[in-house]
Structures are given as structure tokens and as C-alpha cells.
Coordinates of N, CA, C and O in Angstrom, one line a residue:
X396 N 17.0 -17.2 5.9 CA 16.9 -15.9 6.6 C 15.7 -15.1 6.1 O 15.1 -14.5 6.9
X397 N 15.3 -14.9 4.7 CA 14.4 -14.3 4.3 C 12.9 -14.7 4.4 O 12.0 -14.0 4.1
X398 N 12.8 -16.3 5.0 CA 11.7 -16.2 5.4 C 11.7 -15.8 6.9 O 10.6 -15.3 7.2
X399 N 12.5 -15.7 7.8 CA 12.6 -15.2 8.9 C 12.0 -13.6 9.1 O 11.3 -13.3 10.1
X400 N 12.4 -12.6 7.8 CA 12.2 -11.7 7.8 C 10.7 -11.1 7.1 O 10.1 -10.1 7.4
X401 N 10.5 -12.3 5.9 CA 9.2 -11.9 5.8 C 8.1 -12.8 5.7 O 7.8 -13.6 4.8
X402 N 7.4 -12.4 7.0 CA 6.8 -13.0 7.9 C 5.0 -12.2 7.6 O 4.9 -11.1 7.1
X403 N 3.9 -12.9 7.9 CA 2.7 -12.1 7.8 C 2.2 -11.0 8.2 O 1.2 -10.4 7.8
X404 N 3.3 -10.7 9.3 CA 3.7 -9.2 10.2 C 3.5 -7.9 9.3 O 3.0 -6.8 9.4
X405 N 4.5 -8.9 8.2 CA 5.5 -7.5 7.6 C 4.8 -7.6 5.9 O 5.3 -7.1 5.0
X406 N 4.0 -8.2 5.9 CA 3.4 -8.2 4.4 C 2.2 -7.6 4.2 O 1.3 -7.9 5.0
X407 N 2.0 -6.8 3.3 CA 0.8 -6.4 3.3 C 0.0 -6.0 1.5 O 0.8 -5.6 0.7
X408 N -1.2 -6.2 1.2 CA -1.8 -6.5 0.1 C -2.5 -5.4 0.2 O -3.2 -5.1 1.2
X409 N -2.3 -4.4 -1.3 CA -2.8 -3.3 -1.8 C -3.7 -3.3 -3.1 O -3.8 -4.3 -3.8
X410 N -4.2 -2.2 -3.3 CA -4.9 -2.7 -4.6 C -4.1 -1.4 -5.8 O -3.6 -1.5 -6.9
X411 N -4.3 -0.4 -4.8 CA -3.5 1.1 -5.7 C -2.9 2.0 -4.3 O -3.3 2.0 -3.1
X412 N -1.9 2.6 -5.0 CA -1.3 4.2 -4.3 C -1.4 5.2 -5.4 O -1.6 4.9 -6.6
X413 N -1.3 6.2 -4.8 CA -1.6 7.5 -5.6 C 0.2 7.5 -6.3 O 0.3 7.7 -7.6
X414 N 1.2 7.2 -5.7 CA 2.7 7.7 -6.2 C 3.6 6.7 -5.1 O 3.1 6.3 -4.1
X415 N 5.4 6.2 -5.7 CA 5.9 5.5 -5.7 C 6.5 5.8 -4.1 O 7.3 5.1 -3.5
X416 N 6.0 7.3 -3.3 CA 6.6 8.0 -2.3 C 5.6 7.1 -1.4 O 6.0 6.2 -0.7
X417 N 4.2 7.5 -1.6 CA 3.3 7.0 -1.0 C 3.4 5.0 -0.7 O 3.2 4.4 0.3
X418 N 3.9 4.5 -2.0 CA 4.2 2.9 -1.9 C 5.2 2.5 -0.8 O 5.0 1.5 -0.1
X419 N 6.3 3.5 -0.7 CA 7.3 3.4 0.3 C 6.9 3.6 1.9 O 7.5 3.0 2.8
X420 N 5.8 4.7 2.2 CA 5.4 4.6 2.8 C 4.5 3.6 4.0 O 4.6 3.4 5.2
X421 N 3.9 3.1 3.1 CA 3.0 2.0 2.7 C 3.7 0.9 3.4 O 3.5 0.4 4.5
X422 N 4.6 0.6 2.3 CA 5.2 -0.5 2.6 C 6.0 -0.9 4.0 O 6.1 -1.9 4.7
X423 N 6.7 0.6 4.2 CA 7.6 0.6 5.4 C 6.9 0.6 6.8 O 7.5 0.4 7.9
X424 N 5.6 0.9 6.6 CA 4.7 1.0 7.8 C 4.4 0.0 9.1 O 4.1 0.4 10.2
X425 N 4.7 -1.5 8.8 CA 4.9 -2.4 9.9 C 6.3 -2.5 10.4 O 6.6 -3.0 11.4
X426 N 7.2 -2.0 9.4 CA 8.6 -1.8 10.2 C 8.5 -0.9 11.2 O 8.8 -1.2 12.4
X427 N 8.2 0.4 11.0 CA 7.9 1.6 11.7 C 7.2 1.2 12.8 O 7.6 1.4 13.9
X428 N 5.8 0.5 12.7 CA 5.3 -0.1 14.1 C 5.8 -0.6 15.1 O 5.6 -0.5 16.3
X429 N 6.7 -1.5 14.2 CA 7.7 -2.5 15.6 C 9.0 -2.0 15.5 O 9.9 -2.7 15.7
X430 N 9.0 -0.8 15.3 CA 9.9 -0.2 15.6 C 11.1 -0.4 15.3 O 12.0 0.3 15.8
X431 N 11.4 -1.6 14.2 CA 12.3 -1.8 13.6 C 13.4 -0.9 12.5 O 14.6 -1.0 12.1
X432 N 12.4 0.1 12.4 CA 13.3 1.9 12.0 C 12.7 3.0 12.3 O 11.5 3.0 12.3
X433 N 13.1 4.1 12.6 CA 12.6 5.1 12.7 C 12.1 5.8 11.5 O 12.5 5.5 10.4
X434 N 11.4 6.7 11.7 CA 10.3 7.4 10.8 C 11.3 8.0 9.6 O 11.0 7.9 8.4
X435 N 12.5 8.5 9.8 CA 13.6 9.5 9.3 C 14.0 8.2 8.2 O 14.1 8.5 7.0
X436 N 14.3 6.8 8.4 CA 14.9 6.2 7.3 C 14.1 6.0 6.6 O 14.6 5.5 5.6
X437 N 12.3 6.1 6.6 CA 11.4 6.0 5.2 C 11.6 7.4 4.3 O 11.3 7.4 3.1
X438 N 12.0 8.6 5.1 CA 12.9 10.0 4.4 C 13.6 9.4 3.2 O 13.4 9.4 2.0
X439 N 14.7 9.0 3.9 CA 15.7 9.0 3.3 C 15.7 7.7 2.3 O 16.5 7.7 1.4
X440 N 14.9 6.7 2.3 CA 14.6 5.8 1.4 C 14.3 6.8 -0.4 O 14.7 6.5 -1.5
X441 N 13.4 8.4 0.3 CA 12.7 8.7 -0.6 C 13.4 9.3 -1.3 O 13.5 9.4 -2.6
X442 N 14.5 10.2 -0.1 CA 15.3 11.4 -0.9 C 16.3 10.7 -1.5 O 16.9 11.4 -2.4
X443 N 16.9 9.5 -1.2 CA 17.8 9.0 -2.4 C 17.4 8.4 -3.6 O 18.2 8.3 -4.5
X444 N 15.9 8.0 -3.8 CA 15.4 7.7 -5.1 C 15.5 9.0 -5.8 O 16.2 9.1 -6.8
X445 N 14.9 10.2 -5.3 CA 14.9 11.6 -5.9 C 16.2 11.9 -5.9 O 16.4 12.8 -6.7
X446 N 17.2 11.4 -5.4 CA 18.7 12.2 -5.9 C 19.5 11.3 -6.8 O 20.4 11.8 -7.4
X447 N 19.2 9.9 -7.2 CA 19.8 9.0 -7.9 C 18.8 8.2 -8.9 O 19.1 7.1 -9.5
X448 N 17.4 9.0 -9.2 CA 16.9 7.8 -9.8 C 16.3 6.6 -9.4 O 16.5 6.2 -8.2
X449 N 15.5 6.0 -10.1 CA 14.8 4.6 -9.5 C 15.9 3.4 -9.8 O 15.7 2.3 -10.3
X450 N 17.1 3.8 -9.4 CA 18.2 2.3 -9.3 C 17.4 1.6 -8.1 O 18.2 0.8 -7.6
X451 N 16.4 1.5 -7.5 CA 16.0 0.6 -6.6 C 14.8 -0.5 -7.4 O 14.2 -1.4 -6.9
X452 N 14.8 -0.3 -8.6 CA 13.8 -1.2 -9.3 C 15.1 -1.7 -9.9 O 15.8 -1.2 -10.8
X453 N 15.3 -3.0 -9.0 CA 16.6 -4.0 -9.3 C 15.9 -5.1 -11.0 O 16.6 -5.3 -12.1
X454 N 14.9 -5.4 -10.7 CA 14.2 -6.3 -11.7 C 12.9 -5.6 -12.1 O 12.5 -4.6 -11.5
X455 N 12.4 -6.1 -13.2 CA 11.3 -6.1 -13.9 C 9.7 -6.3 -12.9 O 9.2 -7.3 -12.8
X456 N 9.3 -5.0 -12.3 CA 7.8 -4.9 -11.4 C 8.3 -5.0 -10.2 O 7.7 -4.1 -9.6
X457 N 9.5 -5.7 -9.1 CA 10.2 -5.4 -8.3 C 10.8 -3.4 -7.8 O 11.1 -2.5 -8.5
X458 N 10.9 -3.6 -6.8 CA 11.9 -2.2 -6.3 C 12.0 -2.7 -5.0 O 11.3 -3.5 -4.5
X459 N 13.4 -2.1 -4.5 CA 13.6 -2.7 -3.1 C 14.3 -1.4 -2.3 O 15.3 -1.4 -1.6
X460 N 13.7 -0.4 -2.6 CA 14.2 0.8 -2.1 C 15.0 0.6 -0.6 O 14.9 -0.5 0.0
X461 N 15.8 1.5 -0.3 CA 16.9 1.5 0.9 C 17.3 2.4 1.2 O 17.0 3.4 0.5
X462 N 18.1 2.4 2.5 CA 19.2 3.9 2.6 C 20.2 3.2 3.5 O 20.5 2.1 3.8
X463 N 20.5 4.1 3.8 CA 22.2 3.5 5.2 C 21.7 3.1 6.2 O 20.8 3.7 6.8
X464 N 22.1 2.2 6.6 CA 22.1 1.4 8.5 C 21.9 2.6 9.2 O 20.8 2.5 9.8
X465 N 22.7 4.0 9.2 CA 23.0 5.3 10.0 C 21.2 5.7 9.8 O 20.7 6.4 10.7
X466 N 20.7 5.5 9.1 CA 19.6 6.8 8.3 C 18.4 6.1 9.1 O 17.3 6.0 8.5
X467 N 18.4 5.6 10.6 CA 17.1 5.3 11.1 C 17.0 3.6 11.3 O 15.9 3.3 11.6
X468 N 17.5 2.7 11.2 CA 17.4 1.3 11.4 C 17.9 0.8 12.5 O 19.1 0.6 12.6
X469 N 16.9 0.4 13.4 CA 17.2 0.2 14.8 C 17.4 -1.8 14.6 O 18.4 -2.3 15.2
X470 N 16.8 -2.4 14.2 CA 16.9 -3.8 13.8 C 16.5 -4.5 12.5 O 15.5 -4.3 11.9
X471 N 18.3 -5.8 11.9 CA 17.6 -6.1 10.4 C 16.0 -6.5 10.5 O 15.4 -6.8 11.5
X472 N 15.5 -6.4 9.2 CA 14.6 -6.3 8.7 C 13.9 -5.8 7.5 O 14.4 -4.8 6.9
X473 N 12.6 -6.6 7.0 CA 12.4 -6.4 5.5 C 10.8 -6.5 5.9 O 10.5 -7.3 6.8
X474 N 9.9 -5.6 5.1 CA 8.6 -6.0 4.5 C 8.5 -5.5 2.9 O 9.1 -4.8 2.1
X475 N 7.6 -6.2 3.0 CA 7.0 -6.2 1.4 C 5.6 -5.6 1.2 O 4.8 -5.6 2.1
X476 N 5.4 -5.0 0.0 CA 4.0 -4.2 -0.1 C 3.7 -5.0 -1.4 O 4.6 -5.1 -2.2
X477 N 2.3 -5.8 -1.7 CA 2.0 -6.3 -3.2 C 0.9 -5.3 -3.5 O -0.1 -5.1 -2.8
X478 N 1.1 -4.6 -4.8 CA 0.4 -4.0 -5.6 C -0.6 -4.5 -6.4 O 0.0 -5.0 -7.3
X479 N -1.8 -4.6 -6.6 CA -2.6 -5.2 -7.5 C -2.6 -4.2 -8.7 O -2.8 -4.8 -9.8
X480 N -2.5 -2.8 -8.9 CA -1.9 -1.9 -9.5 C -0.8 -1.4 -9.6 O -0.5 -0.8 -8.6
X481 N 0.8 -1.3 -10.8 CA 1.3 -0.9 -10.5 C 1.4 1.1 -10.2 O 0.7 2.1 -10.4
X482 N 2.5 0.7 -9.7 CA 3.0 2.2 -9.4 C 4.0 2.7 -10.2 O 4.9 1.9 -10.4
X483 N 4.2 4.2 -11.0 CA 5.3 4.5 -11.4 C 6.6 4.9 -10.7 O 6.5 6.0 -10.0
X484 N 7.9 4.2 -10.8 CA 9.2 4.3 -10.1 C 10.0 5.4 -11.3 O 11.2 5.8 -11.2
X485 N 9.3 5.6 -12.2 CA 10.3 6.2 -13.4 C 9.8 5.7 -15.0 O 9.1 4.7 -15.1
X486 N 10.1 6.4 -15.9 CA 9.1 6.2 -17.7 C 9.6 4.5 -17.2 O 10.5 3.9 -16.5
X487 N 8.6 4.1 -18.0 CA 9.0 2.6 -17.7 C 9.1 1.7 -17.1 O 9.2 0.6 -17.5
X488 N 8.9 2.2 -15.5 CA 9.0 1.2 -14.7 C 8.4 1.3 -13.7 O 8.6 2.0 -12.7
X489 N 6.9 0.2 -14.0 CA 6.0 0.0 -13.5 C 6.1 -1.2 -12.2 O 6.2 -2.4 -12.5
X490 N 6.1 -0.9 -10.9 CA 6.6 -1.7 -9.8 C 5.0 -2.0 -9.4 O 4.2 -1.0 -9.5
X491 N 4.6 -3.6 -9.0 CA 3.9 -4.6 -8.1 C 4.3 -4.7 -6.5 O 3.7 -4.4 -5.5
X492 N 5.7 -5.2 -6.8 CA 6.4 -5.3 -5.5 C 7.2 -4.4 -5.0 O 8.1 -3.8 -5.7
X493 N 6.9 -4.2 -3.2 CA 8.2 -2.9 -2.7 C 8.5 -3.8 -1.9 O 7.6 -4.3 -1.2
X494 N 10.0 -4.3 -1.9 CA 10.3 -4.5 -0.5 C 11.1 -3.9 0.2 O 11.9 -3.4 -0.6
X495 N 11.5 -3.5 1.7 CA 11.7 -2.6 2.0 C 12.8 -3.6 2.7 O 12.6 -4.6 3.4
X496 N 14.3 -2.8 2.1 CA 15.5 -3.8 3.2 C 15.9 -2.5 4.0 O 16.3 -1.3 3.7
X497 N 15.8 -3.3 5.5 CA 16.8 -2.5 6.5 C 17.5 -2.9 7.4 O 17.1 -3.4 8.5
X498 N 18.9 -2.8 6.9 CA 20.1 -3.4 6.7 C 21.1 -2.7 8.4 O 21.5 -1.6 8.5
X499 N 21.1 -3.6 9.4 CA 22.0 -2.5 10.0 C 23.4 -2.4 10.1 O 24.1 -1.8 10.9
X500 N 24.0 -3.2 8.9 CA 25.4 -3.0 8.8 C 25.5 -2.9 6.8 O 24.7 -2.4 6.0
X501 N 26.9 -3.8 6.8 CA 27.1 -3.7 5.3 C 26.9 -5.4 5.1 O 26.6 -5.9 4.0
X502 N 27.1 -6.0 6.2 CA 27.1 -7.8 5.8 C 25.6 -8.7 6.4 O 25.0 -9.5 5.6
X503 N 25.1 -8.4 7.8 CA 23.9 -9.0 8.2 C 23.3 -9.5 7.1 O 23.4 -10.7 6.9
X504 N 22.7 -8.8 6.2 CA 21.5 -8.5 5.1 C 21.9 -9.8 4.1 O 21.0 -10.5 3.5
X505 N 23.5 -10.0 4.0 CA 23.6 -10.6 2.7 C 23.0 -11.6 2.5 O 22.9 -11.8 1.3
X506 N 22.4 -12.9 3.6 CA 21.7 -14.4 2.7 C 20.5 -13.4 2.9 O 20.5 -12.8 1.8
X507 N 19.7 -13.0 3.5 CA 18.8 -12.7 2.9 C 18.5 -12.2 1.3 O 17.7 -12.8 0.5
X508 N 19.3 -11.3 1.0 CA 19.7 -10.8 -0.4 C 19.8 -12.2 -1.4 O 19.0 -12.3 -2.3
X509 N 20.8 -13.0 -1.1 CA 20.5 -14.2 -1.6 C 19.5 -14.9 -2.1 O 19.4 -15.1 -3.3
X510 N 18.6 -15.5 -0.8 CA 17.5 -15.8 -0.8 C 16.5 -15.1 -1.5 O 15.6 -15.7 -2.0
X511 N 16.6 -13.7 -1.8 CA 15.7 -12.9 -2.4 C 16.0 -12.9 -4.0 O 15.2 -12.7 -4.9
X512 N 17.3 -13.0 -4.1 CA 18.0 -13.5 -5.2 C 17.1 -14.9 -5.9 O 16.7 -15.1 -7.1
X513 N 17.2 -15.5 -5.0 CA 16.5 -16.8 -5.7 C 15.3 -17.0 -5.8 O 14.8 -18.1 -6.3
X514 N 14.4 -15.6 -5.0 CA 13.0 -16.1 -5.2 C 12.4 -15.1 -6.3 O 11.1 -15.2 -6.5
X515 N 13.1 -14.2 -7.1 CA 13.1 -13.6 -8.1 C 14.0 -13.2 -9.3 O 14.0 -12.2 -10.0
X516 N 14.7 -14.5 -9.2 CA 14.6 -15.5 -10.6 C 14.3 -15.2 -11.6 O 14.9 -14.5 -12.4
X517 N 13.3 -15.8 -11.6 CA 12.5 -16.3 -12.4 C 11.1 -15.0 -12.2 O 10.5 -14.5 -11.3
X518 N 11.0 -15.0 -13.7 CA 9.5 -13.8 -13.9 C 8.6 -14.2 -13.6 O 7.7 -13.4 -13.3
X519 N 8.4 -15.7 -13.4 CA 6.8 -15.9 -13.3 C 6.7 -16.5 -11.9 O 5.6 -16.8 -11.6
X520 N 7.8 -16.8 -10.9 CA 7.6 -16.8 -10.1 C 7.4 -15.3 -9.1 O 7.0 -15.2 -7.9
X521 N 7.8 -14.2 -9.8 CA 7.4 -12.9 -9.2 C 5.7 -12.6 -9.8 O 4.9 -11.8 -9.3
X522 N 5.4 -13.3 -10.8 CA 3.9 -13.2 -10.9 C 3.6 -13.6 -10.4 O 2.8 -12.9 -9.7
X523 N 3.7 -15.0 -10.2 CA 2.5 -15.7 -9.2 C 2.8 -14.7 -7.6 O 1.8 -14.5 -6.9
X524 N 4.2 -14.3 -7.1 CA 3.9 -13.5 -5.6 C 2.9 -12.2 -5.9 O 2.4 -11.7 -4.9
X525 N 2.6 -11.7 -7.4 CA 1.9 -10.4 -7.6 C 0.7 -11.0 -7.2 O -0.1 -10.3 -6.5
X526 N 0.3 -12.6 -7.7 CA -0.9 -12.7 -7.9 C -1.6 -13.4 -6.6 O -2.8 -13.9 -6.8
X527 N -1.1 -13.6 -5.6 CA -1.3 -13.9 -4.4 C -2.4 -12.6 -4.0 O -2.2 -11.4 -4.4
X528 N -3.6 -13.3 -3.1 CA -4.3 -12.2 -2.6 C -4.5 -12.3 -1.0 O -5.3 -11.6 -0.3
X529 N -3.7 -13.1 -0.7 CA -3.3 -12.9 1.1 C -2.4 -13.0 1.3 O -1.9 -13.2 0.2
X530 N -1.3 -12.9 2.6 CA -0.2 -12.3 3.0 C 0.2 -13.9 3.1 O 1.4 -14.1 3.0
X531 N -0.7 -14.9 3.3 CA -0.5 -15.9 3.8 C 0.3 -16.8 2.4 O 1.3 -17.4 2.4
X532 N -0.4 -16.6 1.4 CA 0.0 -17.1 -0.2 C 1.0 -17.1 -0.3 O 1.7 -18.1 -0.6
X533 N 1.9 -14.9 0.1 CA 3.0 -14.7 -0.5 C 4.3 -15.7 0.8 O 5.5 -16.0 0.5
X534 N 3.8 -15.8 1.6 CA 4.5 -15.9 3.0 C 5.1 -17.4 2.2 O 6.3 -17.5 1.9
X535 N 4.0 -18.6 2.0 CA 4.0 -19.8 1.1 C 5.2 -19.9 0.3 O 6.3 -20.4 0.6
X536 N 4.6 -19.1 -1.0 CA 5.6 -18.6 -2.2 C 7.2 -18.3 -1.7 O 8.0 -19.2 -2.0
X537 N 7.5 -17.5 -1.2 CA 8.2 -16.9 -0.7 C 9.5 -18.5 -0.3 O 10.3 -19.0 -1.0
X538 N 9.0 -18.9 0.9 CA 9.3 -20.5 1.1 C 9.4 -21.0 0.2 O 10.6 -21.4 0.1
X539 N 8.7 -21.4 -0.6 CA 9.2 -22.2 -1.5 C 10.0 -21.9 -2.7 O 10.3 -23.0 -3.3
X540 N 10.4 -20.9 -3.1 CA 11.1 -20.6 -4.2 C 12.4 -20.1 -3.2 O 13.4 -20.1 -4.0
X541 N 13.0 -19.6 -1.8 CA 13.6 -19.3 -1.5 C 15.0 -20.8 -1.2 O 16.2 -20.8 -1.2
X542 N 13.7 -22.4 -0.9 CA 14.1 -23.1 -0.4 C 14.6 -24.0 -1.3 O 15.2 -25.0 -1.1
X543 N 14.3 -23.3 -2.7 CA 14.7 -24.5 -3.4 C 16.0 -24.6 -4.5 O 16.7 -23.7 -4.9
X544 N 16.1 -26.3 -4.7 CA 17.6 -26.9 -4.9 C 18.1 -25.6 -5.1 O 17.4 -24.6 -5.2
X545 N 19.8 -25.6 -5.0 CA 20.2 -24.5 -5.8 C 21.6 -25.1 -6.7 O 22.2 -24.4 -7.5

């Protein structure tokens, strides 16, 4: 399912952002095109990092910021933003990768999650997706670490 969702549509290669609001933005911007959420759930992505902290940097250079099904998500869906600079999420935690889950229930999302589970593993397979410099590389990567034995 998670290569289903992240597709060369939804990927996009950065070099720097000014701040971790601005990354979200960023990132959430081909969802917003196709209209897969409205403008209001990249809000609320932000205002729950600002009310709870960067619990969305699940792993080490990783964040997968979120909010509720209700808060603007019209169909599931995920993109990803790669940073060639990180960005600060909080003292300490320097994020590469945003991916952006938008979940329209509590269960859809879960093999994706899975799958995302298994393609970030392993530390150096989240390096090699930092170190990808087309959408096309991470799309690759992505596949192959998602697909394999388990």
C-alpha cells in the first residue's frame, strides 16, 4: 500500500526551509493540490506539534507529522518532503524526512504504517532515501525496502 501512496506525485526534493512549519507546508503541498486534504488539516498538523511537542519525529531524521481524519482529509494519502538540510523539530531533533500521513479513519492507514515500518528500519536505509536526489530514486528505495522478506 505504501508504494501506492507514495508515488512521484507526492514526493518532492528540497535542499533547505527556513522552520519545521514551513517543512510541513512544503511537504503537504501536492496533497493539497489534488485535493486530497484541505488547507485547514496542514493547520492543524502544526497546531498539534505546538500543543504536544515534536512526538511526530517517530525515528532518528524522520517526522511524520498528522492530525485527525475530521481536521481536513478528504482521501487516504501520504507525501514525503527530502531535505538535503535538516530542519529543527525540537533541541535535538534534526529531521531530513517529512512524511505527511492523511488518514481518513483509525484503520485504512494501518499496512501502510507497516510498510513504512519496514522501510525505516534500518538507519541506513533512511540514509540512502536522504541521499536520493530525484523523486524517482526515493520512489525505487521506497519499493524495495518496503517489499522485502519479512
Amino acid at each position: 500500500m505504501l508504494t501506492e501512496l507514495l508515488i512521484i506525485e507526492t514526493i518532492q526534493i528540497v535542499n533547505e526551509v527556513a522552520n519545521w512549519q514551513d517543512a510541513i507546508h512544503i511537504a503537504a503541498a501536492p496533497l493539497l493540490q489534488q485535493n486530497k486534504i484541505e488547507k485547514r488539516y496542514i493547520q492543524a498538523m502544526i497546531q498539534s506539534i505546538e500543543q504536544h511537542g515534536p512526538y511526530v519525529v517517530l525515528t532518528p531524521k524522520v517526522a511524520i507529522p498528522h492530525a485527525r481524519p475530521s481536521e481536513g482529509v478528504n482521501e487516504l494519502s501520504m507525501s514525503l518532503l527530502n531535505l538535503q538540510n535538516p530542519v529543527q523539530f525540537g533541541p535535538d531533533k534534526p529531521v531530513f524526512l517529512i512524511i505527511i500521513l492523511a488518514a481518513t479513519d483509525h484503520t485504512t492507514h494501518l499496512q501502510a504504517l507497516v510498510d513504512l515500518t519496514q522501510v525505516l528500519q534500518e538507519p541506513s536505509q533512511i540514509d540512502e532515501i536522504i541521499g536520493c536526489q530525484h523523486p524517482d530514486c526515493i520512489v525505487e528505495k521506497i519499493k524495495q525496502y518496503a517489499t522485502k522478506e519479512r
